[in-house]
Amino acid sequence: MKTRPLAAGLSIVLAFALHLHAQSPSLTPSLNIDVSHPTARVSPTLYGLMTEEINHSYDGGLYAELVIDRAIGHGFGALVHWPMVARGNAAVEVSEDDTTGPSAALPRSLKVSVTAATDAAPAGVENDGYWGIAVRPHTTYSGSFWAKSDSGDVPVTVSLENDSTGFVAAKTTVTGLSGEWHEFAYTLKTGDVAVSANNHLILTISRPATVWFDLVSLFPPAYRGRVHGNRVDIMELLAAMHPRFLRLPGGNYLEGDHIATRFDWKKTIGPWVDRPTHQSPWEYRSSDGMGLLEYLEWCEDLKIEPVLAVYAGYSLAGEHVDPGPALDPYVQDALDEIEYVAGSAETRWGAERAKDGHADPFPLHYVEIGNEDWFDRSGSYDGRFAQFYHAIKDRFPNLQLIATAPVNSVAPDVLDEHFYMPAEESFAQSGHYDNHPRTGPKIFVGEWATREGDPTPNLEAALADAAWMTGLERNSDLIVMSSYAPLFTNVNPGAMQWAPDLIGYDALSSYGSPSYWAQAMFASNLGTEIVPAKLAGTATRIYTSVTRDETQHKLYIKLVNATSDPQPLAIALEGAGKVAPQAELITLSGKTPNATNSIANPRSVIPVKHAIAVAGPRFTETFAPYSVNVLELSYQ
Ligand code: AHR
């Protein structure tokens, strides 16, 4: 292609101008860092996780159970996920039986009445799982169910079959049924099968009989080999975020729509057969497989601490419990819950935990009283908080207590503040805490997110999130903890109630959004002290925070370039002494702010590491358009 003379001339001028710009320190914005005068300590617990049952976070998500609606009955969508199976001339009726169940907590069951069946033409029920059941080769699946029959020992065949081909990936037979409810265990082992998600679980019998089932379950191998544990892929994503705590069990999920549907922790512990399940405020019923102990074991597996939120007498439909004697039972429940988590096995509730399989107490430093109690228009939170505060401090004086709204009658140790923002607001609010008074309670930013992207945040959200996080870090003398919300979504149609969510998955795989990666980058390079840094010159939409690790002599420069242009910066390290000639630059970037990750393209926007040369304490580095960066330097 021929270049027209005018255009060619123009491009020479432009190139010259760019060269001048790169050379001239006066035109290049600068970042001046006072390495030797840190202003405060970074909170080591700055980054953590917030969780609740929303978007099929546990059932159909982290909790590795493969069977949907394993507990039969009220609120579990009747028998939508339990259609009948009749091969050949077999005949069967499947119904919900409200007159018999395996326990007082689960008084209903699945009644399978087979009137014609043979070995060649069996009949029974099937379950389609959470948008499919993932099958992998050479894998042992552990299953169980409760059952009884009207005809003695009717053998039950259990198999994993492909939805479209009917291919049987694994099969076994369970015997020993009787007229009484009992639990039966089984295993399914796959051989050299292809990986697939479109499978279902089938339970059939080969002769006329009536069999009742409940709590039909199937688990793949879980993270760290835990029985009935968590999905390996999702736990690995969480571990790579380097979180320091898990705020549990919510969120709205703690409160419930009504007092009767709150997270009533005592109904979530012990054998499944004693867990009645409950309606969550997020449109579906929770199996409560992820009960209080499972949350704690999740923390243990990630080597992090729980931040335990206790129900404080307010539910989302506006129901509240007045402070005073009416609130006493709820306060007692919270004291019992704390004892279950952190009491020795000699205490009443510590002994209960030991009976449930965990003799050692869990570490616990923070307890949150309620959730978003600014929604309680009755004005009762002040009194409710004070009642919980005094009772908990009396019994557990070392616990730090978190209020969820400002209170006057007693001084909380920490105040939980929540921010859900469009991208422009996250950018604009990145200095929100810069001039915040240091005289009140510490701050826990217990829920925050830039709401751009669906189902998971896009690069624009990640840039805005990172800008916001620079503010959290600069102020981490005040902000003791922070956690993004919501953490998870199952990306299948109909699974999600709230977008965006940090991590997405389906039955087979999972991915981290660009915002996930930005958080992982920040949390893995936290530092121990806040270092003052000033941007000078004409740099717009550039956000930064600097920390150092005083024992490792490392400096971490976080820098967000939210513009479409490369951004050169003259970096000056005052008081750094000798700077290592090679540094590491981790960059998360993309071509447009809409760039994102998905199940189909899980790694479009991921951090990339480069080694860069550093000339000395003064050097210029150019940061890519639309980028989140962590520059790690060593100094003496
Ligand atoms: O994160 C989703 C919801 O947002 C939480 O359950 C609630 O605390 C907040 O309003």
XYZ file of C-alpha atoms and ligand atoms in Angstrom:
646
model
C 0.000 0.000 0.000
C 1.287 3.500 -0.928
C 1.583 6.065 1.819
C 0.328 9.498 0.899
C 3.058 12.155 1.497
C 0.977 14.173 3.945
C 0.109 11.159 6.054
C 3.697 9.949 5.988
C 4.909 13.390 7.112
C 2.348 13.414 9.878
C 3.411 10.024 11.144
C 7.053 11.159 11.334
C 6.007 14.171 13.401
C 3.905 11.975 15.624
C 6.705 9.490 16.143
C 9.045 12.357 17.055
C 6.505 13.774 19.473
C 6.023 10.379 21.118
C 9.790 9.993 21.407
C 10.040 13.411 23.060
C 7.198 12.494 25.395
C 8.937 9.311 26.455
C 12.227 11.147 26.960
C 10.984 14.224 28.740
C 10.456 13.661 32.469
C 8.321 16.793 32.650
C 5.697 15.285 30.316
C 5.698 11.846 31.877
C 3.535 11.633 34.987
C 5.416 10.433 38.005
C 4.812 8.197 40.968
C 6.930 9.266 43.926
C 7.247 6.603 46.598
C 8.684 7.252 50.036
C 9.927 3.724 50.659
C 11.602 4.377 53.994
C 8.646 6.052 55.739
C 5.761 3.582 55.954
C 2.711 5.181 57.540
C 0.967 2.180 59.102
C 0.720 -1.586 59.104
C -1.315 -3.369 56.465
C -4.070 -5.473 57.993
C -2.922 -9.080 57.416
C -6.589 -10.085 57.176
C -7.441 -7.460 54.560
C -8.703 -9.899 51.917
C -11.145 -12.699 52.591
C -14.279 -14.393 51.300
C -17.969 -13.741 51.864
C -20.375 -16.571 51.277
C -24.014 -17.584 51.408
C -26.442 -19.911 49.628
C -27.317 -17.769 46.580
C -27.030 -18.564 42.841
C -26.652 -22.260 43.781
C -23.448 -21.494 45.619
C -23.459 -24.759 47.573
C -26.303 -26.946 46.266
C -25.270 -27.111 42.620
C -21.970 -25.425 43.410
C -19.206 -25.798 45.955
C -20.863 -28.585 47.956
C -20.017 -31.554 45.765
C -23.377 -33.392 46.086
C -24.474 -34.524 42.604
C -28.146 -35.309 43.347
C -30.602 -32.418 43.230
C -33.458 -32.417 45.780
C -31.946 -35.317 47.674
C -34.293 -34.672 50.598
C -37.798 -35.314 49.428
C -40.667 -33.062 50.171
C -42.003 -29.696 50.941
C -40.386 -26.877 49.038
C -38.166 -29.028 46.879
C -40.202 -28.505 43.696
C -42.292 -31.629 44.299
C -40.868 -34.391 42.096
C -39.621 -32.255 39.208
C -36.202 -33.859 39.458
C -37.493 -37.373 40.179
C -39.314 -38.638 37.049
C -40.195 -42.316 36.736
C -38.225 -44.786 34.670
C -39.967 -47.792 33.058
C -38.113 -49.948 30.569
C -39.995 -52.181 28.098
C -43.307 -53.330 29.568
C -42.501 -52.244 33.115
C -45.052 -50.105 34.975
C -44.414 -47.730 37.850
C -45.949 -44.781 39.673
C -43.847 -42.256 41.507
C -45.334 -39.955 44.144
C -44.449 -37.972 47.228
C -45.622 -39.768 50.365
C -46.373 -37.402 53.245
C -47.071 -40.253 55.661
C -43.637 -41.824 55.964
C -40.073 -40.591 56.028
C -36.773 -41.616 57.613
C -36.939 -39.196 60.588
C -38.938 -36.552 62.388
C -36.889 -33.930 60.513
C -37.669 -35.553 57.147
C -41.202 -36.908 57.464
C -41.844 -37.338 53.705
C -40.414 -39.643 51.073
C -40.393 -40.712 47.441
C -42.837 -43.599 46.921
C -41.968 -45.810 43.974
C -44.772 -48.300 43.287
C -43.727 -50.820 40.674
C -46.558 -52.994 39.367
C -44.648 -54.729 36.564
C -40.892 -55.192 36.208
C -38.317 -57.845 35.280
C -34.523 -58.008 35.010
C -34.848 -57.126 31.337
C -37.452 -54.427 31.966
C -36.770 -52.756 35.325
C -38.596 -49.704 36.715
C -37.846 -46.927 39.165
C -36.822 -43.238 39.246
C -34.061 -41.029 37.961
C -32.455 -37.761 39.002
C -30.984 -35.212 36.589
C -28.554 -33.560 39.011
C -27.734 -29.863 39.100
C -27.957 -29.104 35.409
C -26.409 -32.470 34.716
C -24.213 -34.926 36.583
C -20.519 -34.829 35.763
C -18.930 -38.183 34.978
C -15.180 -38.649 34.753
C -13.068 -41.692 33.900
C -11.539 -43.986 36.573
C -13.385 -42.268 39.394
C -15.031 -43.724 42.485
C -18.297 -42.040 43.456
C -19.659 -42.572 46.981
C -23.400 -42.794 47.333
C -26.053 -43.480 49.925
C -29.811 -43.484 50.359
C -32.438 -44.157 52.964
C -35.061 -46.709 51.934
C -37.688 -49.235 53.004
C -39.871 -51.612 51.028
C -43.215 -53.358 51.369
C -41.732 -56.611 50.088
C -38.631 -57.296 52.155
C -35.195 -57.384 50.520
C -35.876 -55.913 47.083
C -32.516 -55.374 45.323
C -32.077 -51.793 44.038
C -29.874 -51.211 41.001
C -28.136 -47.840 40.909
C -26.493 -46.572 37.755
C -25.055 -43.480 36.131
C -26.321 -43.178 32.588
C -25.814 -40.742 29.742
C -28.902 -38.641 28.938
C -28.628 -38.917 25.185
C -26.861 -42.229 24.493
C -28.027 -44.275 27.478
C -24.390 -45.333 27.988
C -23.978 -46.771 31.493
C -20.841 -45.274 33.040
C -21.152 -47.230 36.310
C -23.605 -49.580 37.969
C -24.093 -51.419 41.259
C -26.797 -53.235 43.225
C -27.831 -52.523 46.807
C -29.473 -55.233 48.921
C -30.840 -55.481 52.449
C -34.030 -53.405 52.255
C -36.731 -54.223 54.782
C -39.967 -52.791 56.103
C -38.044 -50.325 58.306
C -36.179 -47.190 57.243
C -32.410 -47.756 56.998
C -29.492 -46.009 55.357
C -27.583 -47.860 52.621
C -24.199 -46.989 51.158
C -22.996 -47.783 47.647
C -20.139 -46.899 45.342
C -20.093 -46.378 41.601
C -16.775 -46.801 39.794
C -16.244 -45.558 36.274
C -13.778 -47.125 33.871
C -12.378 -45.715 30.685
C -15.297 -43.365 30.007
C -15.343 -39.966 28.352
C -15.755 -36.841 30.487
C -19.344 -35.602 30.240
C -21.932 -33.612 32.185
C -25.131 -34.883 30.585
C -25.767 -37.864 32.826
C -28.400 -38.892 35.329
C -28.607 -41.256 38.286
C -31.111 -44.109 38.015
C -32.524 -46.324 40.784
C -34.549 -49.304 39.571
C -35.969 -52.595 40.828
C -36.718 -55.740 38.804
C -39.905 -57.019 40.355
C -43.260 -55.637 41.462
C -42.913 -53.951 44.873
C -43.216 -50.565 46.548
C -40.010 -48.914 47.695
C -39.720 -45.582 49.533
C -36.565 -43.509 49.172
C -35.139 -40.393 50.789
C -31.763 -38.634 50.965
C -30.499 -40.225 47.769
C -26.940 -38.947 47.453
C -23.873 -39.290 45.261
C -20.510 -37.586 45.717
C -17.374 -37.493 43.568
C -14.007 -37.370 45.362
C -13.897 -34.014 47.172
C -11.182 -31.481 48.053
C -8.524 -32.971 50.325
C -10.469 -36.239 50.319
C -13.173 -34.982 52.683
C -16.218 -37.229 52.909
C -19.188 -35.200 51.618
C -16.820 -32.323 50.985
C -16.351 -29.560 48.460
C -15.640 -29.517 44.737
C -11.924 -29.721 44.031
C -11.839 -27.234 41.140
C -13.695 -24.501 43.020
C -11.674 -24.956 46.209
C -8.482 -24.650 44.164
C -9.734 -21.355 42.740
C -10.438 -20.137 46.275
C -7.037 -21.236 47.581
C -5.335 -19.302 44.765
C -7.021 -16.115 46.031
C -4.981 -16.342 49.261
C -7.952 -15.374 51.415
C -7.553 -14.938 55.164
C -11.118 -15.461 56.374
C -14.575 -16.662 55.393
C -17.586 -14.570 56.405
C -20.381 -17.074 56.950
C -23.269 -17.935 56.566
C -24.495 -14.670 54.943
C -25.815 -12.168 53.925
C -29.518 -12.389 53.489
C -29.188 -16.144 53.930
C -28.386 -15.605 57.603
C -31.526 -13.543 58.131
C -34.040 -15.464 56.008
C -37.193 -13.841 54.701
C -38.853 -14.687 58.004
C -37.649 -15.450 61.504
C -38.782 -19.050 60.948
C -36.600 -19.361 57.827
C -33.418 -17.810 59.274
C -30.177 -19.818 59.251
C -31.090 -21.807 62.349
C -27.665 -23.324 62.900
C -28.752 -26.080 65.279
C -30.852 -27.540 62.448
C -27.816 -27.699 60.135
C -25.561 -29.952 62.207
C -25.394 -33.711 62.794
C -26.503 -36.473 60.417
C -28.373 -35.322 57.310
C -31.404 -37.258 58.426
C -31.744 -34.850 61.354
C -31.499 -31.736 59.167
C -34.963 -30.585 58.113
C -33.589 -28.374 55.269
C -34.930 -24.823 54.962
C -36.256 -22.248 52.538
C -33.585 -19.694 51.646
C -34.438 -16.085 50.761
C -32.913 -16.709 47.323
C -35.899 -18.530 45.812
C -34.936 -22.129 46.436
C -34.720 -24.502 49.358
C -31.362 -25.291 50.914
C -30.430 -28.916 51.567
C -28.338 -27.702 54.527
C -25.679 -30.155 53.450
C -23.470 -27.101 53.896
C -24.235 -26.841 57.598
C -22.286 -25.014 60.274
C -19.628 -27.737 60.625
C -19.144 -27.979 56.857
C -18.555 -24.209 56.700
C -15.922 -24.559 59.406
C -14.239 -27.464 57.659
C -14.185 -25.389 54.493
C -12.227 -22.774 56.487
C -9.950 -25.461 57.857
C -9.211 -26.804 54.367
C -8.188 -23.331 53.198
C -6.312 -22.650 56.469
C -8.383 -19.547 57.114
C -10.587 -18.315 59.969
C -14.339 -18.038 60.075
C -15.926 -14.637 60.609
C -19.067 -15.950 62.213
C -22.281 -14.012 61.620
C -24.950 -14.825 64.214
C -28.670 -14.273 63.681
C -29.615 -11.119 65.565
C -33.416 -10.971 65.529
C -34.211 -9.317 62.179
C -35.455 -11.001 58.987
C -35.868 -9.554 55.523
C -39.648 -9.305 55.414
C -39.318 -6.782 58.229
C -39.962 -9.126 61.172
C -37.902 -8.328 64.221
C -37.565 -9.457 67.826
C -37.671 -6.701 70.426
C -34.659 -6.339 72.682
C -35.302 -7.702 76.168
C -36.611 -11.092 77.275
C -38.026 -11.945 73.814
C -34.503 -11.730 72.383
C -32.885 -13.868 75.110
C -33.333 -17.224 73.306
C -31.640 -15.806 70.190
C -28.757 -14.475 72.259
C -28.444 -17.895 73.896
C -28.410 -19.513 70.443
C -25.522 -17.234 69.461
C -23.586 -18.105 72.638
C -24.167 -21.810 71.952
C -23.049 -21.329 68.353
C -19.820 -19.620 69.405
C -19.211 -22.480 71.837
C -19.865 -25.029 69.071
C -17.273 -23.271 66.888
C -14.594 -22.404 69.414
C -15.343 -24.135 72.717
C -13.304 -27.078 73.961
C -14.730 -30.574 73.594
C -15.516 -30.437 77.340
C -18.140 -27.737 76.889
C -21.793 -28.587 76.131
C -21.690 -27.451 72.486
C -18.007 -28.225 71.964
C -18.924 -31.813 72.916
C -21.674 -31.733 70.301
C -19.101 -30.655 67.703
C -16.805 -33.490 68.809
C -19.741 -35.901 68.432
C -20.215 -34.529 64.903
C -16.616 -35.506 64.133
C -14.432 -32.510 65.013
C -12.967 -32.621 68.516
C -10.639 -29.637 68.077
C -12.125 -26.171 68.407
C -11.808 -23.826 65.452
C -9.985 -20.504 65.771
C -12.396 -17.584 66.087
C -11.670 -13.895 66.546
C -14.600 -12.057 64.944
C -18.339 -12.433 65.442
C -20.775 -10.335 63.409
C -24.149 -9.534 64.932
C -26.771 -9.713 62.167
C -26.571 -8.513 58.584
C -27.401 -5.131 57.054
C -29.501 -4.106 60.041
C -29.871 -0.619 58.580
C -32.854 -2.200 56.791
C -34.619 -2.629 60.152
C -36.897 0.413 60.206
C -38.185 -0.443 63.699
C -35.067 1.113 65.197
C -34.460 -1.988 67.306
C -30.877 -2.713 66.200
C -29.248 -0.481 68.778
C -30.915 -2.428 71.595
C -30.515 -5.802 69.921
C -26.826 -5.202 69.250
C -26.207 -4.084 72.836
C -27.910 -7.184 74.250
C -25.795 -9.515 72.099
C -22.679 -7.428 72.746
C -22.907 -7.611 76.536
C -23.764 -11.325 76.603
C -20.974 -12.286 74.186
C -18.317 -10.060 75.793
C -19.230 -11.495 79.210
C -18.624 -15.062 78.074
C -15.995 -14.497 75.378
C -14.192 -11.230 76.220
C -11.523 -11.694 73.551
C -13.906 -11.749 70.623
C -14.099 -8.711 68.360
C -17.740 -7.851 67.735
C -18.934 -6.450 64.435
C -22.001 -4.222 64.072
C -23.819 -4.164 60.744
C -25.154 -0.601 61.174
C -24.075 2.347 63.307
C -25.121 1.990 66.964
C -24.969 4.403 69.895
C -25.560 2.583 73.156
C -22.352 0.555 72.994
C -19.188 0.924 70.923
C -18.719 -1.939 68.462
C -15.176 -3.094 67.756
C -15.816 -3.129 64.026
C -18.480 -1.756 61.678
C -19.457 -3.703 58.539
C -20.076 -1.478 55.480
C -21.357 -2.662 52.089
C -20.832 -1.182 48.618
C -22.402 -2.356 45.352
C -21.417 0.139 42.664
C -21.438 0.770 38.923
C -17.894 1.071 37.533
C -17.812 4.870 37.494
C -18.750 4.952 41.166
C -16.102 2.396 42.138
C -13.482 4.552 40.407
C -14.853 7.716 42.004
C -15.062 6.087 45.447
C -11.534 4.686 45.446
C -10.571 7.487 47.858
C -13.649 6.893 50.043
C -11.670 6.024 53.177
C -8.674 8.331 52.588
C -9.943 10.962 55.016
C -12.141 8.753 57.172
C -11.763 9.473 60.908
C -9.589 6.976 62.782
C -11.366 7.531 66.096
C -14.353 5.185 65.677
C -14.616 1.437 65.164
C -12.433 -0.380 62.665
C -14.112 -1.090 59.327
C -14.999 -4.409 57.733
C -16.035 -3.914 54.103
C -18.012 -7.128 54.340
C -19.617 -6.915 50.880
C -18.471 -4.948 47.891
C -18.512 -5.301 44.110
C -18.526 -3.329 40.908
C -21.708 -4.431 39.186
C -20.651 -4.730 35.528
C -20.865 -8.036 33.655
C -23.272 -10.941 33.708
C -23.017 -13.595 35.053
C -19.483 -12.693 36.094
C -17.654 -9.347 36.102
C -15.881 -8.189 32.942
C -12.561 -6.363 32.618
C -14.206 -2.975 33.184
C -15.461 -4.257 36.538
C -12.029 -5.664 37.337
C -10.400 -2.290 36.639
C -12.943 -0.534 38.856
C -12.641 -3.229 41.548
C -8.876 -2.881 41.491
C -9.138 0.928 41.750
C -11.439 0.419 44.752
C -8.983 -2.085 46.287
C -6.132 0.438 46.047
C -8.257 2.545 48.425
C -8.788 -0.402 50.769
C -5.055 -1.037 50.876
C -4.068 2.582 51.402
C -6.445 2.607 54.353
C -5.789 -0.848 55.712
C -4.836 0.604 59.090
C -8.598 1.266 59.381
C -10.032 -1.483 57.204
C -9.281 -4.731 58.974
C -11.090 -6.980 56.489
C -12.888 -6.851 53.153
C -14.762 -9.375 51.064
C -16.353 -9.270 47.610
C -19.922 -10.518 47.196
C -21.447 -12.627 45.875
C -18.664 -15.128 45.482
C -20.260 -17.804 43.288
C -22.778 -18.506 40.588
C -23.834 -21.578 38.724
C -24.010 -20.167 35.174
C -26.845 -22.381 33.929
C -30.080 -20.627 32.950
C -32.298 -20.198 35.994
C -29.571 -20.839 38.555
C -28.578 -17.256 39.306
C -30.429 -14.646 41.376
C -27.746 -11.927 41.470
C -25.118 -10.738 39.001
C -22.258 -10.359 38.789
C -20.530 -13.037 40.829
C -16.822 -13.572 41.205
C -16.552 -17.239 40.180
C -18.733 -19.086 37.658
C -19.226 -22.815 37.108
C -21.420 -25.517 35.680
C -21.533 -29.225 36.537
C -18.159 -29.868 34.939
C -15.894 -26.858 35.226
C -15.353 -23.460 36.815
C -13.531 -20.211 36.076
C -12.408 -17.015 37.715
C -13.658 -13.701 36.320
C -11.246 -10.826 35.603
C -12.263 -9.401 39.010
C -11.325 -12.732 40.592
C -7.850 -12.429 39.094
C -7.468 -8.812 40.203
C -8.251 -9.868 43.780
C -5.910 -12.845 43.596
C -3.132 -10.516 42.397
C -3.722 -8.026 45.209
C -4.082 -10.586 47.989
C -1.013 -12.593 46.923
C 1.143 -9.464 47.050
C -0.172 -7.793 50.161
C 2.912 -6.535 51.990
C 3.041 -5.652 55.669
C 3.266 -1.841 55.727
C 1.577 0.989 53.854
C 4.037 3.166 51.963
C 3.166 6.747 50.992
C 3.049 7.349 47.239
C 2.060 10.431 45.228
C 1.014 10.626 41.612
C 2.086 13.854 39.927
C 1.472 15.167 36.435
C -1.445 14.653 34.133
C -2.393 11.047 34.771
C -6.144 10.542 34.711
C -7.891 7.285 35.579
C -4.720 5.940 37.157
C -5.105 4.419 40.623
C -2.351 3.198 42.860
C -1.363 1.901 46.259
C 2.053 0.878 47.515
C 3.004 -1.478 50.327
C 6.236 -3.081 51.413
C 7.264 -6.208 53.238
C 9.836 -5.055 55.752
C 11.378 -8.441 56.422
C 11.606 -9.571 52.816
C 12.589 -6.090 51.548
C 9.962 -6.212 48.842
C 7.972 -3.311 47.488
C 4.559 -3.893 45.913
C 3.265 -1.206 43.577
C -0.359 -1.777 42.574
C -1.319 0.308 39.590
C -4.537 0.441 37.585
C -4.558 2.045 34.143
C -8.246 2.434 33.296
C -7.597 4.258 30.011
C -7.329 2.985 26.472
C -3.722 4.247 26.176
C -0.433 2.866 27.417
C 0.609 4.886 30.469
C 4.292 5.651 31.000
C 5.138 6.548 34.593
C 8.395 7.904 35.993
C 8.769 5.975 39.226
C 10.970 7.435 41.950
C 11.826 5.318 44.992
C 12.941 7.671 47.749
C 15.013 6.072 50.497
C 15.032 2.659 48.856
C 18.804 2.278 48.908
C 19.845 -0.311 46.386
C 17.138 -1.612 44.077
C 17.486 -5.065 42.472
C 18.021 -4.694 38.718
C 15.244 -7.095 37.856
C 11.635 -6.841 39.006
C 8.444 -8.762 38.325
C 5.445 -7.136 36.684
C 2.130 -9.003 36.816
C -0.423 -7.582 34.398
C -4.092 -8.340 33.887
C -5.348 -6.638 30.737
C -7.518 -6.975 27.680
C -8.288 -5.240 24.426
C -11.604 -3.744 25.531
C -13.341 -3.129 28.850
C -15.895 -5.758 27.806
C -13.271 -8.498 27.630
C -14.254 -11.303 29.973
C -14.011 -14.959 30.934
C -16.718 -17.602 30.674
C -17.232 -21.349 30.838
C -16.458 -21.511 27.113
C -13.443 -19.154 27.362
C -12.283 -19.437 30.955
C -8.857 -17.876 30.480
C -9.306 -14.960 28.055
C -8.350 -12.408 30.712
C -5.732 -13.752 33.088
C -2.634 -12.256 34.705
C 0.657 -12.497 32.842
C 4.061 -12.215 34.535
C 7.014 -10.386 32.962
C 10.503 -9.815 34.235
C 11.430 -6.167 33.788
C 14.746 -4.358 34.044
C 14.997 -1.614 36.664
C 17.773 0.935 36.131
C 17.856 2.104 39.771
C 15.659 4.011 42.209
C 14.412 6.168 39.307
C 13.038 4.424 36.271
C 10.199 4.677 33.803
C 7.733 1.879 33.209
C 4.805 1.862 30.803
C 1.562 0.241 31.897
C -0.696 -1.372 29.302
C -4.112 0.045 28.349
C -6.981 -1.303 30.468
C -4.652 -2.991 32.912
C -4.347 -3.982 36.549
C -0.702 -4.302 37.570
C 1.371 -5.460 40.485
C 5.024 -4.467 40.250
C 7.177 -6.313 42.769
C 10.645 -4.908 43.431
C 13.373 -5.978 45.812
C 15.354 -3.299 47.638
C 17.896 -3.136 50.432
O -24.622 -10.244 48.149
C -25.985 -10.295 47.934
C -26.787 -9.647 49.063
O -26.511 -8.289 49.123
C -26.468 -10.137 50.451
O -27.126 -11.302 50.770
C -26.941 -9.012 51.314
O -26.258 -8.922 52.525
C -26.756 -7.797 50.435
O -27.867 -6.991 50.425
